[in-house]
XYZ file of C-alpha atoms in Angstrom:
656
model
C 6.536 -7.200 31.920
C 9.104 -9.953 31.358
C 6.602 -11.914 29.261
C 6.640 -9.144 26.616
C 10.384 -9.345 25.965
C 10.221 -12.191 23.447
C 7.280 -10.665 21.603
C 8.951 -7.247 21.442
C 12.145 -8.821 20.098
C 10.137 -10.572 17.407
C 8.137 -7.512 16.358
C 10.915 -4.888 16.527
C 13.813 -7.124 15.480
C 16.530 -5.123 13.722
C 18.499 -6.473 10.725
C 21.522 -8.479 11.789
C 20.531 -8.618 15.469
C 18.565 -11.308 17.284
C 17.681 -9.157 20.301
C 16.943 -5.512 20.929
C 19.521 -3.475 22.874
C 18.596 -3.279 26.592
C 18.075 0.504 26.540
C 15.716 0.317 23.545
C 13.855 -2.634 25.067
C 13.495 -0.713 28.335
C 11.915 2.270 26.557
C 9.447 0.042 24.712
C 8.499 -1.762 27.938
C 8.053 1.582 29.673
C 5.721 2.756 26.889
C 3.638 -0.421 27.154
C 3.376 -0.073 30.918
C 2.565 3.645 30.795
C -0.222 3.377 28.211
C -1.486 -0.150 29.014
C -1.181 -1.452 25.456
C -0.102 -4.742 23.911
C 3.227 -5.164 22.043
C 1.284 -5.654 18.785
C -0.578 -2.370 19.283
C 2.711 -0.639 20.078
C 4.199 -2.031 16.854
C 1.294 -0.660 14.812
C 1.854 2.766 16.375
C 5.572 2.495 15.580
C 4.796 1.825 11.914
C 2.489 4.852 11.795
C 5.209 6.924 13.449
C 7.755 5.742 10.844
C 5.422 6.712 7.997
C 4.851 10.137 9.565
C 8.545 10.795 10.144
C 9.791 9.181 6.929
C 10.357 5.427 7.027
C 13.746 5.556 5.316
C 15.212 7.899 7.936
C 13.625 6.374 11.060
C 15.704 3.543 12.504
C 14.968 2.070 15.916
C 17.558 3.138 18.487
C 17.503 4.673 21.956
C 16.929 8.229 20.689
C 14.121 7.310 18.285
C 12.516 5.073 20.925
C 12.382 8.025 23.324
C 11.063 10.338 20.588
C 8.442 7.701 19.726
C 7.385 7.500 23.378
C 7.109 11.278 23.555
C 5.054 11.361 20.349
C 2.546 8.852 21.765
C 2.175 11.004 24.883
C 1.687 14.178 22.826
C -1.015 12.539 20.709
C -2.764 11.375 23.876
C -2.537 14.868 25.407
C -4.079 16.419 22.288
C -6.951 13.941 22.394
C -7.599 14.660 26.086
C -7.506 18.422 25.546
C -9.839 18.103 22.560
C -12.367 16.128 24.592
C -12.081 18.581 27.501
C -12.678 21.490 25.142
C -15.791 19.810 23.754
C -17.123 19.146 27.251
C -16.418 22.748 28.233
C -18.272 24.013 25.178
C -21.296 21.895 26.087
C -21.299 23.246 29.629
C -21.112 26.825 28.405
C -24.163 26.380 26.249
C -26.163 25.186 29.263
C -25.084 27.788 31.826
C -26.694 31.218 32.066
C -24.967 34.233 30.597
C -22.941 36.186 33.224
C -24.725 39.337 34.359
C -23.273 42.782 33.943
C -23.869 45.705 36.329
C -26.463 47.179 34.013
C -28.614 44.079 34.072
C -28.124 43.169 37.751
C -31.135 42.715 40.010
C -29.081 43.895 43.020
C -30.534 47.399 42.871
C -29.420 48.544 46.316
C -25.950 46.918 46.165
C -26.814 44.535 48.960
C -24.509 41.831 47.599
C -21.488 44.022 46.946
C -19.546 42.554 49.849
C -20.197 38.910 49.013
C -20.310 38.948 45.197
C -17.037 39.452 43.272
C -17.234 42.322 40.829
C -16.303 41.568 37.235
C -15.276 44.574 35.139
C -17.089 44.968 31.858
C -13.824 44.873 29.942
C -12.999 41.484 31.442
C -16.407 40.141 30.431
C -15.845 41.438 26.938
C -12.455 39.711 26.706
C -13.861 36.476 28.090
C -16.672 36.576 25.573
C -14.277 37.073 22.692
C -12.172 34.182 23.984
C -15.209 31.885 23.823
C -16.125 32.818 20.269
C -15.578 30.276 17.537
C -12.392 31.172 15.630
C -12.879 32.192 12.018
C -11.738 29.560 9.534
C -8.358 30.025 7.881
C -10.018 30.319 4.487
C -11.811 33.458 5.672
C -8.713 34.985 7.234
C -6.501 34.391 4.205
C -6.067 37.226 1.748
C -7.102 35.294 -1.340
C -6.877 32.091 -3.372
C -4.906 33.201 -6.392
C -1.642 31.608 -5.282
C -1.283 27.937 -6.332
C 0.181 27.017 -2.944
C -3.100 27.866 -1.249
C -4.224 24.338 -2.056
C -1.811 23.071 0.585
C -3.214 22.589 4.061
C -2.140 24.579 7.069
C -0.865 21.349 8.642
C 1.622 20.943 5.839
C 2.737 24.573 6.141
C 3.171 24.202 9.862
C 5.407 21.180 9.341
C 8.165 23.394 7.964
C 9.394 24.391 4.539
C 10.145 21.772 1.932
C 13.795 21.010 1.361
C 14.846 21.771 -2.217
C 15.285 18.576 -4.224
C 18.742 19.693 -5.396
C 19.797 19.987 -1.727
C 18.650 16.487 -0.738
C 21.031 14.354 1.262
C 22.196 10.760 0.759
C 21.059 10.584 -2.866
C 21.860 7.156 -4.294
C 22.105 5.523 -0.873
C 21.096 1.852 -0.929
C 18.606 1.237 1.888
C 18.034 -2.494 1.388
C 19.450 -5.208 -0.845
C 18.162 -8.646 -1.791
C 20.762 -11.175 -2.996
C 23.638 -8.763 -2.478
C 26.136 -11.445 -3.508
C 25.010 -11.092 -7.131
C 26.710 -8.523 -9.368
C 24.876 -5.551 -10.822
C 24.427 -5.148 -14.565
C 27.505 -3.672 -16.263
C 26.605 -2.555 -19.757
C 29.145 -0.315 -21.477
C 26.670 1.000 -24.054
C 22.976 0.712 -24.878
C 21.911 -2.520 -26.538
C 21.408 -2.319 -30.302
C 18.096 -4.190 -30.084
C 15.569 -4.544 -27.249
C 16.684 -7.316 -24.898
C 13.204 -7.690 -23.426
C 10.199 -9.368 -24.972
C 6.884 -8.620 -23.263
C 3.739 -10.700 -23.397
C 0.526 -9.982 -21.465
C -0.806 -12.943 -19.475
C -4.175 -11.280 -18.933
C -6.982 -10.544 -21.371
C -6.433 -6.796 -21.797
C -9.700 -5.961 -23.649
C -11.738 -7.184 -20.652
C -10.498 -4.198 -18.641
C -12.345 -1.805 -20.939
C -15.656 -2.454 -19.212
C -18.042 0.363 -18.389
C -17.490 1.483 -14.784
C -20.267 2.528 -12.391
C -22.680 0.026 -13.941
C -22.522 -2.717 -11.307
C -25.503 -5.009 -10.720
C -25.956 -6.584 -7.280
C -26.760 -9.988 -8.754
C -23.524 -10.016 -10.747
C -21.485 -8.884 -7.751
C -22.913 -11.597 -5.498
C -22.228 -14.263 -8.124
C -18.581 -13.186 -8.365
C -18.165 -13.388 -4.592
C -19.904 -16.780 -4.434
C -17.895 -18.237 -7.314
C -14.640 -17.381 -5.553
C -15.682 -19.352 -2.449
C -16.797 -22.325 -4.546
C -13.527 -22.357 -6.498
C -11.512 -22.385 -3.284
C -13.698 -25.210 -1.959
C -12.773 -27.416 -4.909
C -9.103 -26.484 -4.525
C -9.108 -27.339 -0.790
C -10.923 -30.624 -1.427
C -8.359 -31.695 -4.010
C -5.341 -30.504 -2.000
C -6.328 -32.275 1.229
C -7.901 -35.321 -0.437
C -11.274 -34.758 1.250
C -14.551 -36.374 0.322
C -17.402 -34.069 -0.599
C -19.321 -35.316 2.433
C -16.645 -33.810 4.727
C -17.861 -30.301 3.871
C -20.861 -28.738 5.555
C -22.724 -25.596 6.549
C -21.014 -23.868 9.492
C -24.308 -22.249 10.526
C -26.172 -25.555 10.935
C -26.453 -26.907 14.468
C -24.619 -30.234 14.685
C -22.141 -32.079 16.897
C -20.485 -33.657 13.853
C -17.125 -32.285 12.787
C -17.175 -30.651 9.354
C -14.942 -28.624 7.062
C -16.293 -25.276 5.919
C -14.895 -22.858 3.343
C -16.008 -19.250 3.381
C -15.131 -15.579 3.436
C -13.949 -13.802 6.585
C -16.010 -10.758 7.600
C -16.595 -8.586 10.657
C -19.823 -8.386 12.623
C -19.100 -4.684 13.215
C -18.184 -3.231 9.789
C -17.883 0.303 11.183
C -15.060 -0.734 13.560
C -11.755 -2.542 13.104
C -12.139 -6.309 13.149
C -10.754 -8.133 16.182
C -10.608 -11.723 17.427
C -14.085 -11.452 18.961
C -15.839 -9.942 15.943
C -14.729 -12.426 13.258
C -17.518 -14.173 11.340
C -17.428 -16.490 8.348
C -19.711 -15.961 5.371
C -20.554 -18.968 3.220
C -21.603 -19.070 -0.402
C -25.268 -19.372 -1.299
C -24.711 -22.892 -2.590
C -22.987 -24.167 0.563
C -24.741 -22.176 3.280
C -27.315 -19.810 1.783
C -24.869 -16.899 2.273
C -25.350 -17.003 6.061
C -22.768 -15.539 8.447
C -21.841 -17.242 11.721
C -19.445 -16.069 14.476
C -16.169 -17.952 14.944
C -14.828 -19.166 18.288
C -11.253 -20.425 18.234
C -10.037 -23.328 20.317
C -7.091 -22.662 22.634
C -3.883 -23.153 20.681
C -5.413 -22.262 17.311
C -3.751 -19.155 15.904
C -3.858 -17.235 12.689
C -4.060 -13.853 11.007
C -7.311 -12.810 9.325
C -8.740 -9.942 7.305
C -12.148 -9.209 5.726
C -12.490 -10.885 2.337
C -9.996 -13.657 3.100
C -11.075 -17.121 1.928
C -10.365 -19.717 4.623
C -10.936 -23.422 5.224
C -11.815 -24.359 8.821
C -12.441 -27.631 10.598
C -14.742 -27.624 13.630
C -18.266 -27.991 15.009
C -21.357 -25.912 15.760
C -22.970 -27.718 18.678
C -24.920 -24.696 19.942
C -26.115 -23.394 16.587
C -24.878 -19.929 17.584
C -21.163 -20.075 16.706
C -18.703 -22.281 14.842
C -15.941 -23.622 17.101
C -12.709 -23.769 15.098
C -10.430 -26.671 15.953
C -8.078 -26.403 12.973
C -7.266 -23.942 10.201
C -6.635 -25.886 7.009
C -3.935 -24.779 4.603
C -5.127 -22.999 1.467
C -3.210 -24.417 -1.520
C -1.217 -21.844 -3.450
C -0.793 -21.692 -7.201
C 2.191 -23.506 -8.699
C 5.363 -21.491 -9.429
C 5.888 -20.195 -12.963
C 7.848 -22.324 -15.414
C 9.363 -21.912 -18.872
C 10.271 -24.276 -21.658
C 14.044 -24.761 -22.172
C 13.567 -23.522 -25.735
C 12.164 -20.221 -24.398
C 15.195 -19.818 -22.110
C 17.538 -20.486 -25.034
C 15.685 -17.830 -27.036
C 16.374 -15.447 -24.148
C 20.071 -16.365 -24.381
C 20.057 -15.275 -28.002
C 18.263 -12.018 -27.130
C 20.851 -11.264 -24.434
C 23.787 -12.059 -26.730
C 24.895 -15.230 -24.931
C 26.657 -17.415 -27.499
C 27.143 -20.522 -25.360
C 25.340 -21.776 -22.268
C 27.468 -21.119 -19.209
C 29.319 -18.158 -20.738
C 26.973 -15.523 -19.290
C 28.424 -12.651 -17.243
C 27.193 -9.420 -15.650
C 27.021 -7.727 -19.065
C 24.278 -10.193 -20.030
C 22.148 -9.364 -16.977
C 19.009 -7.299 -17.431
C 18.805 -3.889 -15.763
C 15.250 -3.008 -14.683
C 14.332 0.219 -12.868
C 11.034 0.207 -10.921
C 9.324 3.245 -9.407
C 5.943 4.249 -8.043
C 4.178 7.611 -7.825
C 3.782 10.313 -6.765
C 6.652 11.670 -8.859
C 6.850 15.205 -7.488
C 6.514 16.948 -4.130
C 3.256 18.585 -3.074
C 4.484 22.178 -3.383
C 5.430 22.103 -7.090
C 4.992 20.366 -10.433
C 8.660 20.386 -11.408
C 8.841 16.553 -11.377
C 12.476 16.709 -10.273
C 12.426 13.145 -8.851
C 11.193 11.849 -12.221
C 13.966 13.742 -14.009
C 16.533 12.239 -11.641
C 15.097 8.751 -12.212
C 15.311 9.189 -15.982
C 18.906 10.377 -15.612
C 19.666 7.215 -13.637
C 18.018 5.018 -16.282
C 20.080 6.703 -19.006
C 23.288 6.478 -16.977
C 22.911 2.733 -16.324
C 21.516 1.878 -19.806
C 18.321 0.419 -18.380
C 16.622 -2.347 -20.350
C 13.251 -1.568 -18.795
C 11.744 1.354 -16.907
C 8.573 0.436 -15.003
C 6.546 3.480 -13.928
C 3.604 2.734 -11.633
C 0.989 5.445 -11.153
C -0.091 7.917 -10.101
C 1.942 10.011 -12.527
C -0.251 13.127 -12.659
C -1.879 12.699 -9.268
C -5.455 13.755 -8.490
C -4.409 14.127 -4.829
C -1.692 16.661 -5.669
C -2.847 20.069 -4.341
C -2.015 21.956 -7.542
C -3.567 19.359 -9.831
C -6.691 19.242 -7.649
C -7.046 23.037 -7.750
C -6.187 23.334 -11.452
C -4.340 26.547 -10.590
C -0.824 26.110 -11.981
C 1.270 27.329 -14.910
C 2.729 25.116 -17.612
C 6.094 25.711 -19.289
C 5.864 27.576 -22.575
C 4.908 25.354 -25.503
C 4.110 26.613 -29.002
C 1.500 23.882 -29.511
C -0.613 24.854 -26.491
C -2.933 27.794 -25.999
C -2.686 28.666 -22.281
C -6.441 29.253 -21.946
C -7.272 25.892 -23.538
C -4.702 23.638 -21.917
C -5.945 20.271 -20.644
C -4.542 17.703 -18.252
C -3.411 15.707 -21.286
C -1.299 18.716 -22.285
C 0.118 18.890 -18.761
C 0.995 15.168 -18.913
C 2.651 15.581 -22.307
C 4.799 18.519 -21.190
C 5.649 17.465 -17.635
C 6.023 13.684 -18.008
C 6.182 12.543 -21.627
C 9.094 14.859 -22.431
C 11.191 13.135 -19.772
C 10.334 9.723 -21.203
C 11.197 10.943 -24.691
C 14.623 11.867 -23.380
C 15.090 8.286 -22.132
C 13.905 6.745 -25.394
C 16.266 8.907 -27.467
C 19.252 8.062 -25.270
C 18.372 4.335 -25.094
C 16.426 3.352 -28.248
C 16.252 -0.284 -27.046
C 14.565 0.561 -23.738
C 11.115 -0.760 -22.808
C 8.961 1.658 -20.789
C 5.996 0.135 -18.965
C 3.367 2.501 -17.527
C 0.872 1.009 -15.065
C -2.397 2.861 -14.477
C -3.576 4.084 -11.074
C -6.967 5.092 -9.702
C -5.373 8.451 -8.867
C -4.199 9.256 -12.417
C -6.063 12.342 -13.597
C -5.645 11.455 -17.291
C -7.374 8.078 -16.930
C -11.150 8.271 -17.298
C -11.571 4.685 -16.114
C -12.156 5.356 -12.425
C -12.832 1.911 -10.915
C -10.555 -1.001 -10.006
C -9.682 -3.228 -11.884
C -8.706 -0.379 -14.162
C -8.126 -0.056 -17.891
C -4.796 1.202 -19.220
C -4.113 4.915 -19.636
C -4.963 5.828 -23.246
C -1.796 6.805 -25.122
C -3.628 9.123 -27.503
C -2.775 12.821 -27.045
C -0.217 12.071 -24.309
C 2.830 12.287 -26.558
C 4.414 9.105 -25.230
C 7.367 7.626 -27.148
C 6.881 4.445 -29.164
C 8.926 2.488 -26.614
C 6.270 3.210 -23.950
C 3.456 0.750 -23.324
C 0.508 1.433 -21.060
C -1.034 -1.536 -19.242
C -4.037 -2.040 -16.922
C -4.032 -2.021 -13.142
C -3.427 -4.794 -12.132
C -1.523 -6.692 -14.794
C 0.498 -9.892 -15.204
C 3.119 -9.893 -17.970
C 5.800 -12.309 -19.105
C 9.167 -10.631 -19.538
C 11.555 -13.023 -21.291
C 11.617 -16.022 -18.922
C 9.989 -14.461 -15.852
C 6.408 -13.596 -14.931
C 5.790 -10.182 -13.355
C 2.657 -9.195 -11.435
C 2.014 -5.488 -10.755
C -0.774 -3.661 -8.945
C -0.834 0.087 -8.299
C -3.349 -0.231 -5.431
C -1.824 -0.097 -1.956
C -3.146 -3.447 -0.739
C -0.433 -3.798 1.921
C -1.472 -0.624 3.763
C -5.139 -1.600 3.556
C -4.392 -5.075 4.920
C -2.401 -3.599 7.783
C -5.402 -1.483 8.779
C -7.833 -4.402 8.549
C -5.838 -7.381 9.841
C -6.780 -9.106 13.099
C -4.761 -11.794 14.873
C -5.920 -14.780 16.897
C -3.442 -16.299 19.318
C 0.301 -15.933 18.717
C 1.013 -15.269 15.043
C 3.863 -17.385 13.687
C 5.118 -14.757 11.221
C 6.081 -11.686 13.232
C 7.479 -9.664 10.320
C 4.574 -7.498 9.238
C 5.673 -6.915 5.627
C 6.324 -10.621 5.049
C 2.986 -11.583 6.599
C 0.985 -9.082 4.536
C 2.724 -10.155 1.319
C 2.033 -13.814 2.141
C -1.673 -12.980 2.475
C -1.686 -11.693 -1.110
C 0.215 -14.724 -2.418
C -1.947 -17.256 -0.556
C -5.160 -15.665 -1.832
C -3.826 -15.522 -5.439
C -5.398 -12.098 -5.895
C -4.002 -8.575 -6.182
C -6.690 -7.174 -3.857
C -8.137 -9.951 -1.648
C -9.502 -7.468 0.907
C -13.295 -7.030 0.814
C -14.662 -4.521 1.458
C -11.730 -2.099 0.991
C -10.465 -0.069 3.942
C -12.431 3.039 4.852
C -11.098 6.049 2.958
C -11.011 8.168 6.106
C -8.457 5.797 7.672
C -5.989 6.109 4.759
C -3.192 8.726 4.545
C -4.883 12.066 3.860
C -3.994 14.312 0.911
C -2.463 17.700 1.626
C -5.582 19.666 0.682
C -7.784 20.880 3.493
C -10.840 18.731 4.231
C -9.798 16.198 1.564
C -9.899 12.419 1.973
C -7.935 9.721 0.201
C -9.117 8.231 -3.101
C -8.957 4.708 -1.707
C -9.846 1.681 -3.813
C -13.013 2.167 -5.894
C -13.648 -1.547 -6.403
C -16.092 -2.737 -9.050
C -17.100 -6.040 -7.456
C -18.545 -7.433 -10.685
C -15.071 -7.464 -12.231
C -13.010 -8.587 -9.231
C -12.047 -11.721 -11.165
C -9.743 -9.552 -13.284
C -7.614 -9.152 -10.149
C -7.003 -12.912 -9.834
C -3.697 -14.480 -10.845
C -3.872 -16.625 -13.970
C -2.730 -20.238 -13.432
C 0.630 -19.682 -11.687
C 2.364 -17.553 -9.082
C 4.348 -14.643 -10.538
C 8.133 -14.724 -10.219
C 8.189 -11.022 -9.368
C 5.417 -9.296 -7.404
C 5.497 -5.477 -7.300
C 3.205 -4.005 -4.636
C 3.785 -0.247 -4.169
C 2.788 0.942 -0.713
C 3.007 3.774 1.811
C 4.590 1.220 4.163
C 8.405 1.062 4.314
C 10.034 -0.078 1.039
C 11.378 -3.628 0.964
C 12.563 -6.496 -1.206
C 11.978 -10.049 0.046
C 11.513 -13.616 -1.128
C 8.126 -14.852 0.101
C 6.864 -18.320 -0.848
C 9.316 -18.458 -3.751
C 8.197 -15.050 -5.082
C 10.461 -12.008 -5.262
C 8.215 -9.379 -3.669
C 9.072 -5.701 -3.591
C 7.705 -2.347 -2.571
C 9.857 0.283 -4.310
C 8.378 3.033 -2.148
C 7.117 6.325 -3.560
C 9.590 8.203 -5.761
C 8.570 11.438 -4.061
C 7.162 12.086 -0.628
C 4.979 15.065 0.116
C 7.894 17.166 1.299
C 10.973 15.427 -0.012
C 12.572 12.716 -2.135
C 11.612 9.065 -1.895
C 12.964 5.758 -3.171
C 12.951 3.433 -6.167
C 14.139 -0.114 -6.886
C 16.892 -1.187 -9.250
C 16.772 -4.824 -10.257
C 19.478 -6.922 -11.924
C 18.247 -10.191 -13.455
C 20.909 -12.723 -14.410
C 20.151 -15.366 -17.072
C 18.589 -18.677 -16.005
C 21.282 -21.361 -16.247
C 20.175 -24.683 -17.714
C 21.745 -27.854 -16.384
C 22.806 -30.650 -18.695
C 19.793 -32.694 -17.637
C 17.411 -29.820 -18.383
C 18.992 -29.242 -21.795
C 18.611 -32.949 -22.559
C 14.850 -32.855 -21.962
C 13.595 -29.845 -23.949
C 9.971 -30.996 -23.657
C 9.955 -30.655 -19.823
C 9.304 -27.137 -18.442
C 11.747 -25.873 -15.822
C 11.244 -23.450 -12.926
C 12.173 -19.837 -13.580
C 13.903 -19.598 -10.159
C 14.026 -15.808 -10.209
C 14.699 -15.721 -6.445
C 18.143 -17.246 -7.097
C 19.268 -14.947 -9.913
C 17.769 -11.525 -9.211
C 19.385 -8.761 -7.196
C 17.145 -5.944 -5.943
C 18.442 -2.681 -4.478
C 16.072 -0.196 -2.825
C 17.742 3.157 -3.523
C 17.143 6.689 -2.306
C 16.505 8.936 -5.326
């Protein structure tokens, strides 16, 4: 058990501490020993436990470690009882029906002394005990109440705490670059201090969904492998003859570039089921199993493009001797003239005279925006109040806003506030959006006329008819959005003054966590950093292919419902690629714990969901200080300079 100590310290490391407390470490070791699992598997279960209990409230200490251990045991007990019940049911269907006195063949009572007598009433009770229970939908009195869309599991979990009675509102859970000051505006800016420019071709997102052709999809997948091959060849200075087909039998060492896949798609990929799929040009699209040499380690997921060096002497598997580095895109840069134009927009008269009043204030949030038992949108109202109070320059709202997985929205059985422009019997979801959401955004735009509101689409937004990913923007028509609001596709890359922002509403981090498999000892033990690095290294907002099974994702509250997942249109996956450079800011909303980190020179954040199913969630408040130009940079206006957002941006993850 001593060999697990270092690995447990690396996986469960707490902020500010290099080692776990002895009592916590002892509980984790006891759990591993009791259930015969690896530290990595225990860590995955801990993350699931945090999500179930509420990641913001669950901190690893002795009490939570014991509760976690008890939870694992309870889950195991339920599984064992369920299997025993199923086996018992099978046995009962095979055995003969117990005989009553009326049907007995013992006419003369010869067996009275040796056969136990079973009263008829007992048989009747036993029979009723073996009957299949009636479903809850049959037992319930009716379906007229809107809350009937909520599952019995949710009801059993206890009543929802009223949003007005929430605790620790405004508490900062995590801070990046805490030494930087927050924005201190005394009044709203007279003019918008943000200039937005889309780095992606927005009209291309308006393609017709559900019209995918297999030939087009295969070409897109092949082209991605071929593009990475050229990039690897240039980065490592390799000759074209160094590349080969991993499936061809040969003792010669070659370099192969291909897509990671699993030989058992119905099960989670592991170190023994990893295969590499080559493009049709390089290897006729053939898949070959991978065997890793001792000492070779890495983290893999289906859809990942990798470059491997090795041999295939047997013709049955490719023996990997080295994993070559995949070159990343260059960091984003700006011309000094563009930075000086930003100075003017922020009201900076002279270079070097900037202060906290010149810093941008950006509020970032992700849906859902209301709890599952109502459509009051109280978290959204509180967020808008916060934006008004701090004179936000930008409010970034990432979908879903009106969520298809919300029980009341899914049932369609809910009442809207009175509105003279709406006939109750003819109300549409657009009307619901206009009344419940747009009115709150109008309040922000009237209080801060210079604000920029950015709305990012989601596959779960009920008002967006574009159902596949990549996804077109939510149409503004009939939604009553203020003129300061702009709707953009999912995903999108935009330039905001002198920084590049990449946003995707799809939960790629959770999907990667479900699909990732490790070989050897992984160098990066922090899960959130490792998953974010995968996205950055692949230069794609959704590098996972195929997406995670919908049944393995967090389930909606409705009975017998499954998650929406990621409805990928493979023919248009190229729209999810990053154009030319790495973004300065990468926003990846996820059901995993919220965070703000610098990964490979990129400020990466997960603001968390603004509302959980039964309570308030989190959002991110970002302060961006102006980029300071040195004398040398000012003297060479023709040379672009790095945006260096990681040095001048403060991010606070805040409880709503």
